[in-house]
JSON list of C-alpha atoms in Angstrom, two decimals:
[
{"chain": "U", "resi": 1, "resn": "ILE", "atom": "CA", "xyz": [0.00, 0.00, 0.00]},
{"chain": "U", "resi": 2, "resn": "GLY", "atom": "CA", "xyz": [2.80, 2.35, 0.90]},
{"chain": "U", "resi": 3, "resn": "ASP", "atom": "CA", "xyz": [4.54, 1.85, -2.44]},
{"chain": "U", "resi": 4, "resn": "VAL", "atom": "CA", "xyz": [1.37, 2.65, -4.37]},
{"chain": "U", "resi": 5, "resn": "VAL", "atom": "CA", "xyz": [0.66, 5.72, -2.22]},
{"chain": "U", "resi": 6, "resn": "GLU", "atom": "CA", "xyz": [4.23, 6.95, -2.69]},
{"chain": "U", "resi": 7, "resn": "GLU", "atom": "CA", "xyz": [3.89, 6.53, -6.46]},
{"chain": "U", "resi": 8, "resn": "MET", "atom": "CA", "xyz": [0.53, 8.33, -6.42]},
{"chain": "U", "resi": 9, "resn": "LEU", "atom": "CA", "xyz": [2.06, 11.24, -4.53]},
{"chain": "U", "resi": 10, "resn": "ALA", "atom": "CA", "xyz": [4.90, 11.50, -7.06]},
{"chain": "U", "resi": 11, "resn": "LYS", "atom": "CA", "xyz": [2.60, 11.26, -10.07]},
{"chain": "U", "resi": 12, "resn": "VAL", "atom": "CA", "xyz": [0.04, 13.77, -8.84]},
{"chain": "U", "resi": 13, "resn": "MET", "atom": "CA", "xyz": [2.72, 16.38, -8.20]},
{"chain": "U", "resi": 14, "resn": "THR", "atom": "CA", "xyz": [4.41, 15.78, -11.53]},
{"chain": "U", "resi": 15, "resn": "GLY", "atom": "CA", "xyz": [1.01, 16.00, -13.22]},
{"chain": "U", "resi": 16, "resn": "LEU", "atom": "CA", "xyz": [0.21, 19.20, -11.35]},
{"chain": "U", "resi": 17, "resn": "LEU", "atom": "CA", "xyz": [3.49, 20.90, -12.24]},
{"chain": "U", "resi": 18, "resn": "THR", "atom": "CA", "xyz": [3.73, 19.68, -15.85]},
{"chain": "U", "resi": 19, "resn": "ASP", "atom": "CA", "xyz": [0.01, 19.64, -16.81]},
{"chain": "U", "resi": 20, "resn": "ASP", "atom": "CA", "xyz": [0.21, 15.93, -17.63]},
{"chain": "U", "resi": 21, "resn": "ARG", "atom": "CA", "xyz": [-3.41, 14.73, -17.87]},
{"chain": "U", "resi": 22, "resn": "LYS", "atom": "CA", "xyz": [-2.38, 11.08, -18.19]},
{"chain": "U", "resi": 23, "resn": "LEU", "atom": "CA", "xyz": [-0.58, 11.10, -14.84]},
{"chain": "U", "resi": 24, "resn": "VAL", "atom": "CA", "xyz": [-3.51, 12.78, -13.14]},
{"chain": "U", "resi": 25, "resn": "ALA", "atom": "CA", "xyz": [-5.93, 10.17, -14.58]},
{"chain": "U", "resi": 26, "resn": "GLU", "atom": "CA", "xyz": [-3.62, 7.34, -13.55]},
{"chain": "U", "resi": 27, "resn": "VAL", "atom": "CA", "xyz": [-3.73, 8.48, -9.92]},
{"chain": "U", "resi": 28, "resn": "SER", "atom": "CA", "xyz": [-7.44, 7.72, -9.71]},
{"chain": "U", "resi": 29, "resn": "ARG", "atom": "CA", "xyz": [-6.90, 4.16, -10.94]},
{"chain": "U", "resi": 30, "resn": "MET", "atom": "CA", "xyz": [-4.10, 3.74, -8.43]},
{"chain": "U", "resi": 31, "resn": "ASP", "atom": "CA", "xyz": [-6.42, 4.84, -5.61]},
{"chain": "U", "resi": 32, "resn": "ASP", "atom": "CA", "xyz": [-8.70, 1.92, -6.53]},
{"chain": "U", "resi": 33, "resn": "THR", "atom": "CA", "xyz": [-5.69, -0.36, -5.99]},
{"chain": "U", "resi": 34, "resn": "VAL", "atom": "CA", "xyz": [-5.04, 1.24, -2.58]},
{"chain": "U", "resi": 35, "resn": "ASP", "atom": "CA", "xyz": [-8.68, 0.68, -1.62]},
{"chain": "U", "resi": 36, "resn": "ARG", "atom": "CA", "xyz": [-8.51, -3.01, -2.61]},
{"chain": "U", "resi": 37, "resn": "LEU", "atom": "CA", "xyz": [-5.23, -3.55, -0.76]},
{"chain": "U", "resi": 38, "resn": "ASN", "atom": "CA", "xyz": [-6.57, -1.79, 2.32]},
{"chain": "U", "resi": 39, "resn": "GLU", "atom": "CA", "xyz": [-9.60, -4.11, 2.40]},
{"chain": "U", "resi": 40, "resn": "ALA", "atom": "CA", "xyz": [-7.37, -7.16, 1.90]},
{"chain": "U", "resi": 41, "resn": "VAL", "atom": "CA", "xyz": [-5.09, -6.16, 4.77]},
{"chain": "U", "resi": 42, "resn": "LYS", "atom": "CA", "xyz": [-8.01, -5.50, 7.12]},
{"chain": "U", "resi": 43, "resn": "LEU", "atom": "CA", "xyz": [-9.61, -8.85, 6.26]},
{"chain": "U", "resi": 44, "resn": "TYR", "atom": "CA", "xyz": [-6.31, -10.68, 6.73]},
{"chain": "U", "resi": 45, "resn": "VAL", "atom": "CA", "xyz": [-5.55, -9.02, 10.07]},
{"chain": "U", "resi": 46, "resn": "THR", "atom": "CA", "xyz": [-9.11, -9.72, 11.23]},
{"chain": "U", "resi": 47, "resn": "ARG", "atom": "CA", "xyz": [-8.74, -13.39, 10.29]},
{"chain": "U", "resi": 48, "resn": "VAL", "atom": "CA", "xyz": [-5.36, -13.66, 12.04]},
{"chain": "U", "resi": 49, "resn": "THR", "atom": "CA", "xyz": [-6.60, -11.96, 15.19]},
{"chain": "U", "resi": 50, "resn": "ARG", "atom": "CA", "xyz": [-9.41, -14.48, 15.63]},
{"chain": "U", "resi": 51, "resn": "GLU", "atom": "CA", "xyz": [-6.73, -16.76, 17.00]},
{"chain": "U", "resi": 52, "resn": "SER", "atom": "CA", "xyz": [-5.45, -16.08, 20.48]},
{"chain": "U", "resi": 53, "resn": "LEU", "atom": "CA", "xyz": [-2.68, -13.52, 20.32]},
{"chain": "U", "resi": 54, "resn": "ASP", "atom": "CA", "xyz": [-0.44, -12.29, 23.05]},
{"chain": "U", "resi": 55, "resn": "GLU", "atom": "CA", "xyz": [-0.65, -8.60, 23.96]},
{"chain": "U", "resi": 56, "resn": "ALA", "atom": "CA", "xyz": [2.26, -7.54, 21.76]},
{"chain": "U", "resi": 57, "resn": "ASP", "atom": "CA", "xyz": [0.86, -9.28, 18.66]},
{"chain": "U", "resi": 58, "resn": "ALA", "atom": "CA", "xyz": [-2.62, -7.88, 19.27]},
{"chain": "U", "resi": 59, "resn": "ARG", "atom": "CA", "xyz": [-1.17, -4.38, 19.60]},
{"chain": "U", "resi": 60, "resn": "ARG", "atom": "CA", "xyz": [0.86, -4.82, 16.40]},
{"chain": "U", "resi": 61, "resn": "ALA", "atom": "CA", "xyz": [-2.25, -6.02, 14.56]},
{"chain": "U", "resi": 62, "resn": "MET", "atom": "CA", "xyz": [-4.03, -2.81, 15.54]},
{"chain": "U", "resi": 63, "resn": "GLU", "atom": "CA", "xyz": [-1.01, -0.73, 14.45]},
{"chain": "U", "resi": 64, "resn": "ILE", "atom": "CA", "xyz": [-1.09, -2.45, 11.05]},
{"chain": "U", "resi": 65, "resn": "VAL", "atom": "CA", "xyz": [-4.78, -1.71, 10.59]},
{"chain": "U", "resi": 66, "resn": "SER", "atom": "CA", "xyz": [-4.35, 1.87, 11.76]},
{"chain": "U", "resi": 67, "resn": "PHE", "atom": "CA", "xyz": [-1.43, 2.53, 9.40]},
{"chain": "U", "resi": 68, "resn": "THR", "atom": "CA", "xyz": [-3.20, 1.00, 6.42]},
{"chain": "U", "resi": 69, "resn": "ILE", "atom": "CA", "xyz": [-6.29, 3.13, 7.14]},
{"chain": "U", "resi": 70, "resn": "ASN", "atom": "CA", "xyz": [-4.08, 6.24, 7.26]},
{"chain": "U", "resi": 71, "resn": "LEU", "atom": "CA", "xyz": [-2.44, 5.25, 3.98]},
{"chain": "U", "resi": 72, "resn": "GLU", "atom": "CA", "xyz": [-5.90, 4.78, 2.45]},
{"chain": "U", "resi": 73, "resn": "HIS", "atom": "CA", "xyz": [-6.89, 8.27, 3.68]},
{"chain": "U", "resi": 74, "resn": "ILE", "atom": "CA", "xyz": [-3.72, 9.67, 2.10]},
{"chain": "U", "resi": 75, "resn": "GLY", "atom": "CA", "xyz": [-4.67, 7.95, -1.16]},
{"chain": "U", "resi": 76, "resn": "ASP", "atom": "CA", "xyz": [-8.08, 9.61, -0.96]},
{"chain": "U", "resi": 77, "resn": "ILE", "atom": "CA", "xyz": [-6.54, 13.05, -0.38]},
{"chain": "U", "resi": 78, "resn": "ILE", "atom": "CA", "xyz": [-4.31, 12.53, -3.39]},
{"chain": "U", "resi": 79, "resn": "ASP", "atom": "CA", "xyz": [-7.16, 11.22, -5.57]},
{"chain": "U", "resi": 80, "resn": "LYS", "atom": "CA", "xyz": [-10.05, 13.40, -4.49]},
{"chain": "U", "resi": 81, "resn": "HIS", "atom": "CA", "xyz": [-8.23, 16.63, -3.72]},
{"chain": "U", "resi": 82, "resn": "LEU", "atom": "CA", "xyz": [-4.79, 16.94, -5.28]},
{"chain": "U", "resi": 83, "resn": "SER", "atom": "CA", "xyz": [-5.86, 15.26, -8.54]},
{"chain": "U", "resi": 84, "resn": "GLU", "atom": "CA", "xyz": [-8.88, 17.54, -8.73]},
{"chain": "U", "resi": 85, "resn": "LEU", "atom": "CA", "xyz": [-6.66, 20.58, -8.22]},
{"chain": "U", "resi": 86, "resn": "ALA", "atom": "CA", "xyz": [-4.33, 19.37, -10.96]},
{"chain": "U", "resi": 87, "resn": "ALA", "atom": "CA", "xyz": [-7.26, 18.75, -13.32]},
{"chain": "U", "resi": 88, "resn": "LYS", "atom": "CA", "xyz": [-8.64, 22.22, -12.58]},
{"chain": "U", "resi": 89, "resn": "LYS", "atom": "CA", "xyz": [-5.26, 23.83, -13.26]},
{"chain": "U", "resi": 90, "resn": "ILE", "atom": "CA", "xyz": [-4.98, 21.95, -16.58]},
{"chain": "U", "resi": 91, "resn": "ARG", "atom": "CA", "xyz": [-8.58, 22.67, -17.60]},
{"chain": "U", "resi": 92, "resn": "GLN", "atom": "CA", "xyz": [-8.27, 26.38, -16.87]},
{"chain": "U", "resi": 93, "resn": "LYS", "atom": "CA", "xyz": [-4.79, 26.56, -18.46]},
{"chain": "U", "resi": 94, "resn": "LEU", "atom": "CA", "xyz": [-3.29, 28.13, -15.35]},
{"chain": "U", "resi": 95, "resn": "ALA", "atom": "CA", "xyz": [0.40, 28.31, -14.54]},
{"chain": "U", "resi": 96, "resn": "PHE", "atom": "CA", "xyz": [2.18, 28.71, -11.23]},
{"chain": "U", "resi": 97, "resn": "SER", "atom": "CA", "xyz": [4.92, 31.30, -11.01]},
{"chain": "U", "resi": 98, "resn": "ASP", "atom": "CA", "xyz": [8.41, 29.79, -11.11]},
{"chain": "U", "resi": 99, "resn": "GLU", "atom": "CA", "xyz": [8.80, 30.61, -7.42]},
{"chain": "U", "resi": 100, "resn": "GLY", "atom": "CA", "xyz": [5.39, 29.14, -6.55]},
{"chain": "U", "resi": 101, "resn": "ALA", "atom": "CA", "xyz": [6.11, 25.93, -8.46]},
{"chain": "U", "resi": 102, "resn": "ALA", "atom": "CA", "xyz": [9.49, 25.64, -6.70]},
{"chain": "U", "resi": 103, "resn": "GLU", "atom": "CA", "xyz": [7.83, 26.11, -3.29]},
{"chain": "U", "resi": 104, "resn": "LEU", "atom": "CA", "xyz": [5.26, 23.42, -4.05]},
{"chain": "U", "resi": 105, "resn": "ALA", "atom": "CA", "xyz": [7.95, 21.04, -5.29]},
{"chain": "U", "resi": 106, "resn": "ALA", "atom": "CA", "xyz": [10.07, 21.64, -2.17]},
{"chain": "U", "resi": 107, "resn": "PHE", "atom": "CA", "xyz": [7.09, 21.15, 0.16]},
{"chain": "U", "resi": 108, "resn": "HIS", "atom": "CA", "xyz": [6.16, 17.98, -1.72]},
{"chain": "U", "resi": 109, "resn": "ARG", "atom": "CA", "xyz": [9.75, 16.70, -1.36]},
{"chain": "U", "resi": 110, "resn": "GLN", "atom": "CA", "xyz": [9.62, 17.23, 2.41]},
{"chain": "U", "resi": 111, "resn": "VAL", "atom": "CA", "xyz": [6.34, 15.32, 2.67]},
{"chain": "U", "resi": 112, "resn": "THR", "atom": "CA", "xyz": [7.69, 12.51, 0.47]},
{"chain": "U", "resi": 113, "resn": "ASP", "atom": "CA", "xyz": [10.85, 12.27, 2.59]},
{"chain": "U", "resi": 114, "resn": "ASN", "atom": "CA", "xyz": [8.67, 12.02, 5.69]},
{"chain": "U", "resi": 115, "resn": "LEU", "atom": "CA", "xyz": [6.51, 9.37, 4.00]},
{"chain": "U", "resi": 116, "resn": "ARG", "atom": "CA", "xyz": [9.64, 7.24, 3.76]},
{"chain": "U", "resi": 117, "resn": "LEU", "atom": "CA", "xyz": [10.50, 8.10, 7.35]},
{"chain": "U", "resi": 118, "resn": "ALA", "atom": "CA", "xyz": [7.00, 6.95, 8.39]},
{"chain": "U", "resi": 119, "resn": "PHE", "atom": "CA", "xyz": [7.59, 3.65, 6.60]},
{"chain": "U", "resi": 120, "resn": "GLY", "atom": "CA", "xyz": [10.78, 3.28, 8.64]},
{"chain": "U", "resi": 121, "resn": "VAL", "atom": "CA", "xyz": [8.91, 3.96, 11.88]},
{"chain": "U", "resi": 122, "resn": "PHE", "atom": "CA", "xyz": [6.24, 1.42, 10.95]},
{"chain": "U", "resi": 123, "resn": "MET", "atom": "CA", "xyz": [8.73, -1.28, 10.05]},
{"chain": "U", "resi": 124, "resn": "SER", "atom": "CA", "xyz": [11.23, -0.78, 12.87]},
{"chain": "U", "resi": 125, "resn": "ASN", "atom": "CA", "xyz": [9.24, 0.62, 15.82]},
{"chain": "U", "resi": 126, "resn": "ASP", "atom": "CA", "xyz": [12.39, 2.67, 16.45]},
{"chain": "U", "resi": 127, "resn": "VAL", "atom": "CA", "xyz": [11.70, 5.35, 19.08]},
{"chain": "U", "resi": 128, "resn": "ALA", "atom": "CA", "xyz": [14.42, 7.69, 17.78]},
{"chain": "U", "resi": 129, "resn": "VAL", "atom": "CA", "xyz": [13.03, 7.57, 14.24]},
{"chain": "U", "resi": 130, "resn": "ALA", "atom": "CA", "xyz": [9.50, 8.12, 15.58]},
{"chain": "U", "resi": 131, "resn": "ARG", "atom": "CA", "xyz": [10.70, 11.21, 17.47]},
{"chain": "U", "resi": 132, "resn": "ARG", "atom": "CA", "xyz": [12.40, 12.48, 14.33]},
{"chain": "U", "resi": 133, "resn": "LEU", "atom": "CA", "xyz": [9.16, 12.06, 12.37]},
{"chain": "U", "resi": 134, "resn": "LEU", "atom": "CA", "xyz": [7.21, 14.05, 14.97]},
{"chain": "U", "resi": 135, "resn": "GLU", "atom": "CA", "xyz": [9.91, 16.75, 14.98]},
{"chain": "U", "resi": 136, "resn": "GLU", "atom": "CA", "xyz": [9.21, 17.08, 11.26]},
{"chain": "U", "resi": 137, "resn": "LYS", "atom": "CA", "xyz": [5.71, 18.34, 12.12]},
{"chain": "U", "resi": 138, "resn": "ALA", "atom": "CA", "xyz": [7.26, 21.63, 13.25]},
{"chain": "U", "resi": 139, "resn": "VAL", "atom": "CA", "xyz": [9.46, 21.75, 10.15]},
{"chain": "U", "resi": 140, "resn": "ILE", "atom": "CA", "xyz": [6.41, 21.23, 7.92]},
{"chain": "U", "resi": 141, "resn": "ARG", "atom": "CA", "xyz": [4.44, 23.85, 9.84]},
{"chain": "U", "resi": 142, "resn": "ASP", "atom": "CA", "xyz": [7.29, 26.35, 9.39]},
{"chain": "U", "resi": 143, "resn": "ALA", "atom": "CA", "xyz": [7.57, 25.47, 5.69]},
{"chain": "U", "resi": 144, "resn": "GLU", "atom": "CA", "xyz": [3.82, 25.99, 5.29]},
{"chain": "U", "resi": 145, "resn": "LEU", "atom": "CA", "xyz": [4.02, 29.42, 6.91]},
{"chain": "U", "resi": 146, "resn": "ALA", "atom": "CA", "xyz": [7.04, 30.40, 4.82]},
{"chain": "U", "resi": 147, "resn": "ALA", "atom": "CA", "xyz": [5.35, 29.28, 1.60]},
{"chain": "U", "resi": 148, "resn": "ALA", "atom": "CA", "xyz": [2.17, 31.18, 2.48]},
{"chain": "U", "resi": 149, "resn": "GLU", "atom": "CA", "xyz": [4.19, 34.30, 3.30]},
{"chain": "U", "resi": 150, "resn": "SER", "atom": "CA", "xyz": [6.13, 34.09, 0.02]},
{"chain": "U", "resi": 151, "resn": "HIS", "atom": "CA", "xyz": [2.89, 33.55, -1.83]},
{"chain": "U", "resi": 152, "resn": "MET", "atom": "CA", "xyz": [1.32, 36.59, -0.17]},
{"chain": "U", "resi": 153, "resn": "ASN", "atom": "CA", "xyz": [4.37, 38.69, -1.09]},
{"chain": "U", "resi": 154, "resn": "ARG", "atom": "CA", "xyz": [3.94, 37.69, -4.74]},
{"chain": "U", "resi": 155, "resn": "LEU", "atom": "CA", "xyz": [0.25, 38.59, -4.49]},
{"chain": "U", "resi": 156, "resn": "ARG", "atom": "CA", "xyz": [1.14, 42.03, -3.10]},
{"chain": "U", "resi": 157, "resn": "GLU", "atom": "CA", "xyz": [3.47, 42.51, -6.06]},
{"chain": "U", "resi": 158, "resn": "GLY", "atom": "CA", "xyz": [0.43, 41.94, -8.29]},
{"chain": "U", "resi": 159, "resn": "ARG", "atom": "CA", "xyz": [1.93, 39.03, -10.21]},
{"chain": "U", "resi": 160, "resn": "ILE", "atom": "CA", "xyz": [-0.78, 37.77, -12.52]},
{"chain": "U", "resi": 161, "resn": "GLU", "atom": "CA", "xyz": [0.11, 34.06, -12.38]},
{"chain": "U", "resi": 162, "resn": "THR", "atom": "CA", "xyz": [0.10, 34.23, -8.58]},
{"chain": "U", "resi": 163, "resn": "ILE", "atom": "CA", "xyz": [-3.28, 35.95, -8.53]},
{"chain": "U", "resi": 164, "resn": "GLU", "atom": "CA", "xyz": [-4.74, 33.35, -10.91]},
{"chain": "U", "resi": 165, "resn": "THR", "atom": "CA", "xyz": [-3.42, 30.36, -8.96]},
{"chain": "U", "resi": 166, "resn": "THR", "atom": "CA", "xyz": [-3.68, 31.61, -5.38]},
{"chain": "U", "resi": 167, "resn": "SER", "atom": "CA", "xyz": [-6.39, 29.20, -4.22]},
{"chain": "U", "resi": 168, "resn": "LEU", "atom": "CA", "xyz": [-4.74, 26.27, -6.04]},
{"chain": "U", "resi": 169, "resn": "HIS", "atom": "CA", "xyz": [-1.36, 27.02, -4.49]},
{"chain": "U", "resi": 170, "resn": "LEU", "atom": "CA", "xyz": [-2.70, 27.31, -0.95]},
{"chain": "U", "resi": 171, "resn": "ASP", "atom": "CA", "xyz": [-4.95, 24.24, -1.36]},
{"chain": "U", "resi": 172, "resn": "VAL", "atom": "CA", "xyz": [-2.02, 22.09, -2.53]},
{"chain": "U", "resi": 173, "resn": "ILE", "atom": "CA", "xyz": [0.01, 23.14, 0.53]},
{"chain": "U", "resi": 174, "resn": "ARG", "atom": "CA", "xyz": [-2.98, 22.43, 2.80]},
{"chain": "U", "resi": 175, "resn": "ASP", "atom": "CA", "xyz": [-3.54, 18.97, 1.32]},
{"chain": "U", "resi": 176, "resn": "LEU", "atom": "CA", "xyz": [0.15, 18.07, 1.55]},
{"chain": "U", "resi": 177, "resn": "LYS", "atom": "CA", "xyz": [0.09, 19.12, 5.20]},
{"chain": "U", "resi": 178, "resn": "ARG", "atom": "CA", "xyz": [-2.98, 16.92, 5.78]},
{"chain": "U", "resi": 179, "resn": "ILE", "atom": "CA", "xyz": [-1.09, 14.01, 4.24]},
{"chain": "U", "resi": 180, "resn": "HIS", "atom": "CA", "xyz": [1.80, 14.72, 6.59]},
{"chain": "U", "resi": 181, "resn": "SER", "atom": "CA", "xyz": [-0.52, 14.63, 9.60]},
{"chain": "U", "resi": 182, "resn": "HIS", "atom": "CA", "xyz": [-1.70, 11.15, 8.62]},
{"chain": "U", "resi": 183, "resn": "LEU", "atom": "CA", "xyz": [1.93, 10.05, 8.30]},
{"chain": "U", "resi": 184, "resn": "CYS", "atom": "CA", "xyz": [2.81, 11.29, 11.77]},
{"chain": "U", "resi": 185, "resn": "SER", "atom": "CA", "xyz": [0.14, 9.12, 13.35]},
{"chain": "U", "resi": 186, "resn": "VAL", "atom": "CA", "xyz": [2.40, 6.09, 12.91]},
{"chain": "U", "resi": 187, "resn": "ALA", "atom": "CA", "xyz": [4.83, 7.55, 15.47]},
{"chain": "U", "resi": 188, "resn": "TYR", "atom": "CA", "xyz": [2.41, 7.80, 18.41]},
{"chain": "U", "resi": 189, "resn": "PRO", "atom": "CA", "xyz": [2.08, 4.07, 19.19]},
{"chain": "U", "resi": 190, "resn": "VAL", "atom": "CA", "xyz": [5.87, 3.71, 19.07]},
{"chain": "U", "resi": 191, "resn": "LEU", "atom": "CA", "xyz": [6.33, 6.56, 21.53]}
]
């Protein structure tokens, strides 16, 4: 599930920044795969937990279900929000400013890096890695504020591409931050 979600996140951002309709359409099909995998994992874990499990195995089963649900929610954000924003941008023939596109790409990179960090937390249950992931919440929050401030400065300058894409730009940042929040949830059981 994580691999498909990571690929969806990469494709939606590439589609958004390059106006690639095919990538945006592919993301929706990939979300169907995430939904099927999520159901399969939940059914499997349910079947396994019918047997008597010790406390540690029962806790791990719940962590698996919780993480897969969060990954499925991330898939939905990508499919139902980010893909829609990309499609709207393409349909309306809008373009981000070079600076705006660079900010979105950088923010996306941070979220993608933390997606991989979340996978590490899930696989290892390493407390230090879980702490690092939660520390990234502040980094993401600061990056969000900096991007919004830069965006507002471009708006004050009256830059036409910034004016035309202001809601798209801010919505992409908001959705990426929502994705990051779902990723951070994997750290709490470890801590």
